[in-house]
mmCIF file of C-alpha atoms in Angstrom:
data_model
loop_
_atom_site.group_PDB
_atom_site.id
_atom_site.type_symbol
_atom_site.label_atom_id
_atom_site.label_comp_id
_atom_site.label_asym_id
_atom_site.label_seq_id
_atom_site.Cartn_x
_atom_site.Cartn_y
_atom_site.Cartn_z
ATOM 1 C CA MET Q 146 -8.985 12.804 -3.086
ATOM 2 C CA GLY Q 147 -7.993 8.814 -3.881
ATOM 3 C CA LEU Q 148 -8.040 6.787 -7.327
ATOM 4 C CA LEU Q 149 -12.062 5.070 -7.215
ATOM 5 C CA GLY Q 150 -11.837 1.596 -9.083
ATOM 6 C CA ALA Q 151 -12.688 -1.685 -8.888
ATOM 7 C CA HIS Q 152 -11.540 -4.907 -9.083
ATOM 8 C CA VAL Q 153 -11.885 -5.890 -12.549
ATOM 9 C CA SER Q 154 -12.061 -9.181 -14.819
ATOM 10 C CA ILE Q 155 -9.062 -10.598 -16.823
ATOM 11 C CA SER Q 156 -10.795 -12.566 -18.799
ATOM 12 C CA GLY Q 157 -9.288 -13.341 -22.355
ATOM 13 C CA GLY Q 158 -5.876 -12.922 -21.479
ATOM 14 C CA VAL Q 159 -4.831 -9.663 -18.871
ATOM 15 C CA LYS Q 160 -4.257 -7.291 -21.803
ATOM 16 C CA ASN Q 161 -8.034 -6.980 -21.125
ATOM 17 C CA ALA Q 162 -7.800 -5.159 -18.008
ATOM 18 C CA PRO Q 163 -7.081 -1.792 -18.214
ATOM 19 C CA LEU Q 164 -10.621 -1.575 -21.400
ATOM 20 C CA ASN Q 165 -12.286 -3.757 -18.632
ATOM 21 C CA GLY Q 166 -12.138 -0.638 -15.474
ATOM 22 C CA GLU Q 167 -12.522 1.796 -18.216
ATOM 23 C CA LYS Q 168 -15.971 0.839 -19.453
ATOM 24 C CA ILE Q 169 -17.278 1.362 -16.364
ATOM 25 C CA GLY Q 170 -15.294 4.624 -15.372
ATOM 26 C CA CYS Q 171 -12.571 3.439 -13.088
ATOM 27 C CA ASP Q 172 -9.124 5.583 -12.261
ATOM 28 C CA ALA Q 173 -7.684 2.929 -10.789
ATOM 29 C CA ILE Q 174 -7.918 -0.972 -10.435
ATOM 30 C CA GLN Q 175 -7.098 -4.439 -9.084
ATOM 31 C CA ILE Q 176 -6.795 -7.669 -11.037
ATOM 32 C CA PHE Q 177 -5.542 -11.315 -10.070
ATOM 33 C CA THR Q 178 -2.764 -11.806 -12.659
ATOM 34 C CA LYS Q 179 -4.202 -14.922 -13.055
ATOM 35 C CA ASN Q 180 -7.231 -17.629 -13.035
ATOM 36 C CA GLN Q 181 -7.107 -16.776 -9.264
ATOM 37 C CA ARG Q 182 -8.750 -21.120 -9.008
ATOM 38 C CA GLN Q 183 -5.418 -22.568 -10.023
ATOM 39 C CA TRP Q 184 -2.066 -22.720 -7.961
ATOM 40 C CA SER Q 185 -0.446 -22.192 -11.559
ATOM 41 C CA THR Q 186 -1.033 -21.599 -15.504
ATOM 42 C CA LYS Q 187 1.334 -20.373 -18.181
ATOM 43 C CA PRO Q 188 3.425 -17.382 -18.205
ATOM 44 C CA TYR Q 189 3.018 -14.377 -20.117
ATOM 45 C CA GLU Q 190 3.644 -14.209 -23.477
ATOM 46 C CA ASP Q 191 5.439 -11.092 -24.709
ATOM 47 C CA ASP Q 192 2.428 -9.980 -27.176
ATOM 48 C CA GLU Q 193 0.638 -9.884 -24.056
ATOM 49 C CA ILE Q 194 2.185 -7.602 -22.253
ATOM 50 C CA GLU Q 195 2.762 -5.377 -25.142
ATOM 51 C CA GLU Q 196 -0.979 -5.122 -25.428
ATOM 52 C CA TYR Q 197 -1.410 -4.679 -21.786
ATOM 53 C CA PHE Q 198 0.844 -1.218 -22.213
ATOM 54 C CA LYS Q 199 -0.694 -0.188 -25.028
ATOM 55 C CA ASN Q 200 -4.375 -0.709 -23.872
ATOM 56 C CA LEU Q 201 -3.449 0.673 -20.507
ATOM 57 C CA LYS Q 202 -1.891 3.564 -22.079
ATOM 58 C CA LYS Q 203 -5.191 4.360 -23.650
ATOM 59 C CA THR Q 204 -6.940 4.607 -20.152
ATOM 60 C CA LYS Q 205 -6.955 7.531 -17.799
ATOM 61 C CA ILE Q 206 -6.736 4.590 -15.278
ATOM 62 C CA LYS Q 207 -3.746 5.796 -12.790
ATOM 63 C CA LYS Q 208 -2.375 3.437 -11.017
ATOM 64 C CA VAL Q 209 -3.320 -0.931 -10.779
ATOM 65 C CA ASN Q 210 -2.499 -3.302 -8.205
ATOM 66 C CA ALA Q 211 -2.860 -6.449 -7.576
ATOM 67 C CA HIS Q 212 -4.655 -9.800 -5.172
ATOM 68 C CA SER Q 213 -3.143 -12.981 -4.775
ATOM 69 C CA SER Q 214 -5.621 -16.172 -5.182
ATOM 70 C CA TYR Q 215 -7.441 -16.934 -2.817
ATOM 71 C CA LEU Q 216 -5.947 -20.229 -3.052
ATOM 72 C CA ILE Q 217 -2.555 -19.029 -1.009
ATOM 73 C CA ASN Q 218 -2.030 -20.012 2.645
ATOM 74 C CA LEU Q 219 0.935 -18.406 4.069
ATOM 75 C CA ALA Q 220 -0.088 -19.484 7.700
ATOM 76 C CA SER Q 221 -0.846 -23.157 6.862
ATOM 77 C CA TYR Q 222 1.256 -26.158 8.784
ATOM 78 C CA ASN Q 223 0.152 -28.620 5.803
ATOM 79 C CA GLU Q 224 3.766 -28.248 4.211
ATOM 80 C CA GLU Q 225 1.813 -29.098 0.720
ATOM 81 C CA ILE Q 226 0.603 -26.419 0.646
ATOM 82 C CA PHE Q 227 2.408 -24.123 2.854
ATOM 83 C CA GLU Q 228 4.663 -25.110 -0.199
ATOM 84 C CA LYS Q 229 2.192 -24.580 -3.171
ATOM 85 C CA SER Q 230 1.684 -20.911 -1.309
ATOM 86 C CA ILE Q 231 5.222 -19.883 -1.382
ATOM 87 C CA ASN Q 232 5.690 -20.966 -5.223
ATOM 88 C CA ALA Q 233 1.935 -19.054 -5.774
ATOM 89 C CA LEU Q 234 3.240 -16.221 -4.308
ATOM 90 C CA ILE Q 235 6.444 -15.991 -6.167
ATOM 91 C CA ASP Q 236 4.532 -16.397 -9.622
ATOM 92 C CA ASP Q 237 2.310 -13.958 -8.825
ATOM 93 C CA LEU Q 238 4.735 -11.031 -8.128
ATOM 94 C CA GLU Q 239 6.860 -12.180 -10.883
ATOM 95 C CA ARG Q 240 4.241 -11.336 -13.258
ATOM 96 C CA CYS Q 241 3.635 -8.381 -10.664
ATOM 97 C CA ASN Q 242 6.725 -7.191 -12.350
ATOM 98 C CA SER Q 243 6.323 -8.067 -16.226
ATOM 99 C CA LEU Q 244 3.232 -5.448 -15.347
ATOM 100 C CA LYS Q 245 5.493 -2.490 -13.168
ATOM 101 C CA ILE Q 246 2.236 -3.460 -10.907
ATOM 102 C CA PRO Q 247 4.321 -2.989 -7.484
ATOM 103 C CA ILE Q 248 1.893 -3.780 -4.931
ATOM 104 C CA GLU Q 249 -0.098 -7.085 -4.485
ATOM 105 C CA VAL Q 250 -2.682 -7.399 -1.723
ATOM 106 C CA ILE Q 251 -2.627 -10.811 -0.109
ATOM 107 C CA HIS Q 252 -4.703 -11.839 2.568
ATOM 108 C CA PRO Q 253 -2.660 -12.711 5.672
ATOM 109 C CA GLY Q 254 -3.498 -16.377 5.976
ATOM 110 C CA SER Q 255 -5.789 -18.751 8.307
ATOM 111 C CA HIS Q 256 -4.038 -20.760 10.690
ATOM 112 C CA LEU Q 257 -6.363 -23.423 10.980
ATOM 113 C CA GLY Q 258 -6.656 -24.897 14.521
ATOM 114 C CA GLU Q 259 -2.814 -23.851 14.969
ATOM 115 C CA GLY Q 260 -3.097 -20.825 16.425
ATOM 116 C CA ILE Q 261 -2.453 -16.976 16.047
ATOM 117 C CA GLU Q 262 1.177 -16.925 17.294
ATOM 118 C CA LYS Q 263 2.085 -20.244 15.367
ATOM 119 C CA GLY Q 264 -0.002 -18.680 12.456
ATOM 120 C CA ILE Q 265 1.907 -15.688 12.113
ATOM 121 C CA LYS Q 266 5.161 -17.163 12.593
ATOM 122 C CA ARG Q 267 4.453 -19.050 9.530
ATOM 123 C CA ILE Q 268 3.291 -16.143 7.962
ATOM 124 C CA ILE Q 269 6.829 -14.069 8.073
ATOM 125 C CA THR Q 270 8.468 -17.261 6.934
ATOM 126 C CA GLY Q 271 6.408 -17.345 4.074
ATOM 127 C CA ILE Q 272 7.058 -14.009 3.255
ATOM 128 C CA ASP Q 273 10.532 -13.700 3.909
ATOM 129 C CA SER Q 274 10.761 -17.227 1.370
ATOM 130 C CA VAL Q 275 8.837 -15.565 -1.455
ATOM 131 C CA PHE Q 276 11.205 -12.018 -1.157
ATOM 132 C CA LYS Q 277 13.746 -14.040 -1.306
ATOM 133 C CA LYS Q 278 13.494 -15.486 -4.614
ATOM 134 C CA VAL Q 279 11.579 -12.301 -6.196
ATOM 135 C CA LYS Q 280 12.647 -8.874 -6.049
ATOM 136 C CA ASP Q 281 10.807 -5.261 -6.396
ATOM 137 C CA ALA Q 282 7.024 -5.858 -6.002
ATOM 138 C CA SER Q 283 5.644 -5.467 -2.657
ATOM 139 C CA LEU Q 284 3.086 -7.094 -0.812
ATOM 140 C CA ALA Q 285 0.103 -5.572 1.328
ATOM 141 C CA LEU Q 286 -1.823 -7.114 4.126
ATOM 142 C CA GLU Q 287 -5.272 -7.075 3.848
ATOM 143 C CA THR Q 288 -7.422 -6.517 7.134
ATOM 144 C CA VAL Q 289 -9.673 -9.373 7.392
ATOM 145 C CA ALA Q 290 -12.334 -9.226 9.478
ATOM 146 C CA GLY Q 291 -11.890 -12.591 11.288
ATOM 147 C CA GLN Q 292 -13.547 -15.165 10.516
ATOM 148 C CA GLY Q 293 -12.668 -18.634 11.358
ATOM 149 C CA THR Q 294 -9.417 -18.786 11.898
ATOM 150 C CA ASN Q 295 -8.111 -15.707 9.701
ATOM 151 C CA ILE Q 296 -5.538 -14.043 11.127
ATOM 152 C CA GLY Q 297 -5.235 -9.519 10.260
ATOM 153 C CA PHE Q 298 -8.152 -8.597 11.786
ATOM 154 C CA LYS Q 299 -6.425 -6.568 14.901
ATOM 155 C CA PHE Q 300 -3.540 -4.225 14.194
ATOM 156 C CA GLU Q 301 -0.949 -5.196 16.064
ATOM 157 C CA GLN Q 302 -1.511 -8.885 14.786
ATOM 158 C CA LEU Q 303 -0.166 -7.328 11.196
ATOM 159 C CA LYS Q 304 2.196 -5.294 13.307
ATOM 160 C CA GLU Q 305 3.751 -8.299 14.118
ATOM 161 C CA ILE Q 306 4.157 -9.747 10.889
ATOM 162 C CA ILE Q 307 5.164 -6.403 9.706
ATOM 163 C CA ASP Q 308 7.632 -6.317 12.623
ATOM 164 C CA GLY Q 309 9.071 -9.857 11.584
ATOM 165 C CA VAL Q 310 9.611 -9.425 8.060
ATOM 166 C CA LYS Q 311 12.534 -9.042 6.738
ATOM 167 C CA GLU Q 312 12.580 -6.575 3.920
ATOM 168 C CA LYS Q 313 10.214 -4.207 6.043
ATOM 169 C CA ASP Q 314 10.188 -1.741 3.317
ATOM 170 C CA ARG Q 315 8.755 -3.902 0.672
ATOM 171 C CA ILE Q 316 5.204 -4.877 2.989
ATOM 172 C CA PHE Q 317 2.325 -2.559 3.881
ATOM 173 C CA VAL Q 318 -0.860 -2.961 4.111
ATOM 174 C CA CYS Q 319 -4.817 -2.901 2.633
ATOM 175 C CA PHE Q 320 -7.254 -1.112 4.604
ATOM 176 C CA ASP Q 321 -10.919 -3.099 3.822
ATOM 177 C CA THR Q 322 -13.463 -0.876 5.611
ATOM 178 C CA ALA Q 323 -16.365 -3.542 5.806
ATOM 179 C CA HIS Q 324 -13.569 -5.974 7.169
ATOM 180 C CA VAL Q 325 -12.373 -3.572 9.579
ATOM 181 C CA PHE Q 326 -15.647 -2.391 10.929
ATOM 182 C CA GLU Q 327 -16.555 -6.563 10.972
ATOM 183 C CA ALA Q 328 -13.614 -6.920 13.141
ATOM 184 C CA GLY Q 329 -14.793 -4.157 15.339
ATOM 185 C CA TYR Q 330 -13.102 -0.948 14.716
ATOM 186 C CA ASP Q 331 -16.002 1.557 14.544
ATOM 187 C CA ILE Q 332 -15.285 3.433 11.275
ATOM 188 C CA LYS Q 333 -19.341 4.171 10.855
ATOM 189 C CA THR Q 334 -18.919 8.399 11.581
ATOM 190 C CA GLN Q 335 -16.201 10.079 10.237
ATOM 191 C CA LYS Q 336 -14.678 11.009 13.853
ATOM 192 C CA GLY Q 337 -15.137 7.451 14.513
ATOM 193 C CA PHE Q 338 -12.826 6.836 11.412
ATOM 194 C CA MET Q 339 -10.535 9.904 12.039
ATOM 195 C CA LYS Q 340 -10.243 7.668 15.721
ATOM 196 C CA VAL Q 341 -9.215 4.400 14.159
ATOM 197 C CA LEU Q 342 -7.153 5.977 11.435
ATOM 198 C CA ASP Q 343 -5.387 7.546 14.535
ATOM 199 C CA GLU Q 344 -5.493 3.874 15.652
ATOM 200 C CA PHE Q 345 -3.725 2.221 13.085
ATOM 201 C CA ASP Q 346 -1.063 4.847 12.508
ATOM 202 C CA ARG Q 347 -0.316 4.391 16.485
ATOM 203 C CA ILE Q 348 -0.188 0.700 16.240
ATOM 204 C CA ILE Q 349 1.149 0.307 12.059
ATOM 205 C CA GLY Q 350 1.821 3.676 11.192
ATOM 206 C CA ILE Q 351 -0.007 5.572 8.647
ATOM 207 C CA GLU Q 352 2.897 5.274 6.056
ATOM 208 C CA LYS Q 353 2.721 1.385 5.308
ATOM 209 C CA LEU Q 354 -0.922 2.086 4.594
ATOM 210 C CA VAL Q 355 -1.152 2.449 0.235
ATOM 211 C CA VAL Q 356 -4.192 0.628 -1.157
ATOM 212 C CA PHE Q 357 -8.159 0.709 0.833
ATOM 213 C CA HIS Q 358 -10.423 -1.462 -0.756
ATOM 214 C CA LEU Q 359 -14.065 0.555 -0.226
ATOM 215 C CA ASN Q 360 -16.677 -2.252 0.869
ATOM 216 C CA ASP Q 361 -20.160 -1.285 2.670
ATOM 217 C CA SER Q 362 -20.743 -4.048 5.253
ATOM 218 C CA LYS Q 363 -24.100 -6.810 5.298
ATOM 219 C CA THR Q 364 -23.363 -7.675 8.709
ATOM 220 C CA PRO Q 365 -23.072 -5.261 12.272
ATOM 221 C CA LEU Q 366 -20.083 -3.970 14.105
ATOM 222 C CA GLY Q 367 -17.623 -6.555 15.059
ATOM 223 C CA SER Q 368 -19.762 -9.339 14.076
ATOM 224 C CA ASN Q 369 -16.291 -11.391 12.330
ATOM 225 C CA VAL Q 370 -18.473 -12.658 9.501
ATOM 226 C CA ASP Q 371 -17.140 -11.341 5.914
ATOM 227 C CA ARG Q 372 -19.919 -9.965 4.052
ATOM 228 C CA HIS Q 373 -19.769 -7.573 1.395
ATOM 229 C CA GLU Q 374 -22.706 -4.889 0.864
ATOM 230 C CA ASN Q 375 -22.672 -2.095 -1.935
ATOM 231 C CA ILE Q 376 -22.129 1.066 -0.873
ATOM 232 C CA GLY Q 377 -24.260 3.225 1.464
ATOM 233 C CA LYS Q 378 -26.980 -0.366 1.882
ATOM 234 C CA GLY Q 379 -24.811 -1.827 4.406
ATOM 235 C CA MET Q 380 -24.138 -1.106 8.239
ATOM 236 C CA LEU Q 381 -21.649 1.030 7.210
ATOM 237 C CA GLY Q 382 -24.071 3.939 4.642
ATOM 238 C CA LEU Q 383 -22.250 6.457 2.948
ATOM 239 C CA GLU Q 384 -20.697 8.800 5.617
ATOM 240 C CA PRO Q 385 -17.446 6.729 6.374
ATOM 241 C CA PHE Q 386 -17.488 6.766 2.303
ATOM 242 C CA LYS Q 387 -17.507 10.580 2.407
ATOM 243 C CA PHE Q 388 -15.010 11.397 4.697
ATOM 244 C CA LEU Q 389 -12.592 8.970 3.055
ATOM 245 C CA VAL Q 390 -13.160 10.118 -0.791
ATOM 246 C CA ASN Q 391 -13.029 13.839 0.011
ATOM 247 C CA SER Q 392 -9.635 12.732 2.583
ATOM 248 C CA LYS Q 393 -6.784 15.322 1.605
ATOM 249 C CA GLU Q 394 -4.434 13.198 3.378
ATOM 250 C CA PHE Q 395 -5.520 10.209 1.179
ATOM 251 C CA ASN Q 396 -4.756 11.602 -2.092
ATOM 252 C CA ASP Q 397 -3.822 9.446 -5.476
ATOM 253 C CA TYR Q 398 -4.690 6.630 -3.317
ATOM 254 C CA PRO Q 399 -5.829 3.309 -4.934
ATOM 255 C CA MET Q 400 -9.439 3.198 -3.361
ATOM 256 C CA ILE Q 401 -10.844 -0.338 -5.060
ATOM 257 C CA LEU Q 402 -14.961 -2.265 -4.902
ATOM 258 C CA GLU Q 403 -14.695 -5.623 -4.429
ATOM 259 C CA THR Q 404 -18.870 -4.629 -3.516
ATOM 260 C CA PRO Q 405 -21.787 -7.740 -4.646
ATOM 261 C CA GLY Q 406 -23.213 -7.255 -8.721
ATOM 262 C CA GLY Q 407 -20.514 -7.264 -11.246
ATOM 263 C CA ASP Q 408 -19.468 -4.542 -13.408
ATOM 264 C CA GLU Q 409 -23.578 -3.105 -13.547
ATOM 265 C CA MET Q 410 -22.911 -2.548 -9.792
ATOM 266 C CA TYR Q 411 -19.832 -1.405 -9.907
ATOM 267 C CA ILE Q 412 -20.812 1.562 -11.879
ATOM 268 C CA GLU Q 413 -23.495 2.435 -9.720
ATOM 269 C CA ASP Q 414 -21.042 2.182 -6.560
ATOM 270 C CA LEU Q 415 -18.528 4.384 -8.916
ATOM 271 C CA LYS Q 416 -21.389 6.918 -9.588
ATOM 272 C CA THR Q 417 -22.503 7.317 -5.597
ATOM 273 C CA LEU Q 418 -18.977 7.706 -4.607
ATOM 274 C CA ASN Q 419 -18.449 10.068 -7.005
ATOM 275 C CA LEU Q 420 -21.328 12.202 -6.087
ATOM 276 C CA LEU Q 421 -19.964 11.964 -2.637
ATOM 277 C CA ARG Q 422 -16.742 13.737 -3.777
ATOM 278 C CA SER Q 423 -18.810 16.523 -4.834
ATOM 279 C CA LEU Q 424 -20.851 17.281 -1.382
ATOM 280 C CA ILE Q 425 -17.458 18.837 0.368
ATOM 281 C CA ASP Q 426 -18.860 20.673 3.265
ATOM 282 C CA GLU Q 427 -18.049 23.821 3.131
#
């Protein structure tokens, strides 16, 4: 059974993130390492890092991953944006290292009209530049819905990025249930989900999957429109989530909610997921 959790606030400082996760009943949490609306901000103070670890130790939270700023676009051919993206990601991974967070989830990028192949080459160049400057922390490319010019809505695109990166042992995948469904992979039933996971394994390799985002979808299969919904309230329904939270294959994997409604609805969605855990078919 996976470690259920949510993307939690770092309001008042990153030190508060574990306590915010504990309040809503998380086994795992995801955070922004800094204000995601800013390219850069001041480094952590030593006492902030110390308080973070003290607070984390007080909780039952077993795993933490980070999510990169939405400003970052490694596929951009605008040189200023590309350089800012690289520097912001270097800063993110350095912060991950200081907090001993092993994985940062990142949207691969948007080619903005340059084309998918050119965008993929740019992403590879960007990741190689980042990994050259900062060691240890790894990246998980998030599956995306395919909205606009976003790259990563086909498993083959993620595979091409992984194959192109020099330090392949530091590049992984985050499987977002809403995005995968919106991109055209039918995971609405257990049988369908297992088939999609087999396809993922054949194309990318299941060993590269390290974290899930658990989101229902407001939009239908293959819509390419990214709209999250609360668990069981959207087009996916409950069956795929029941399968996933009870899967022995993904025992101890972080499964992170990014559903609408803030902490109040996270609590409700976590209750739903925990109920599904208890409904294992005999």
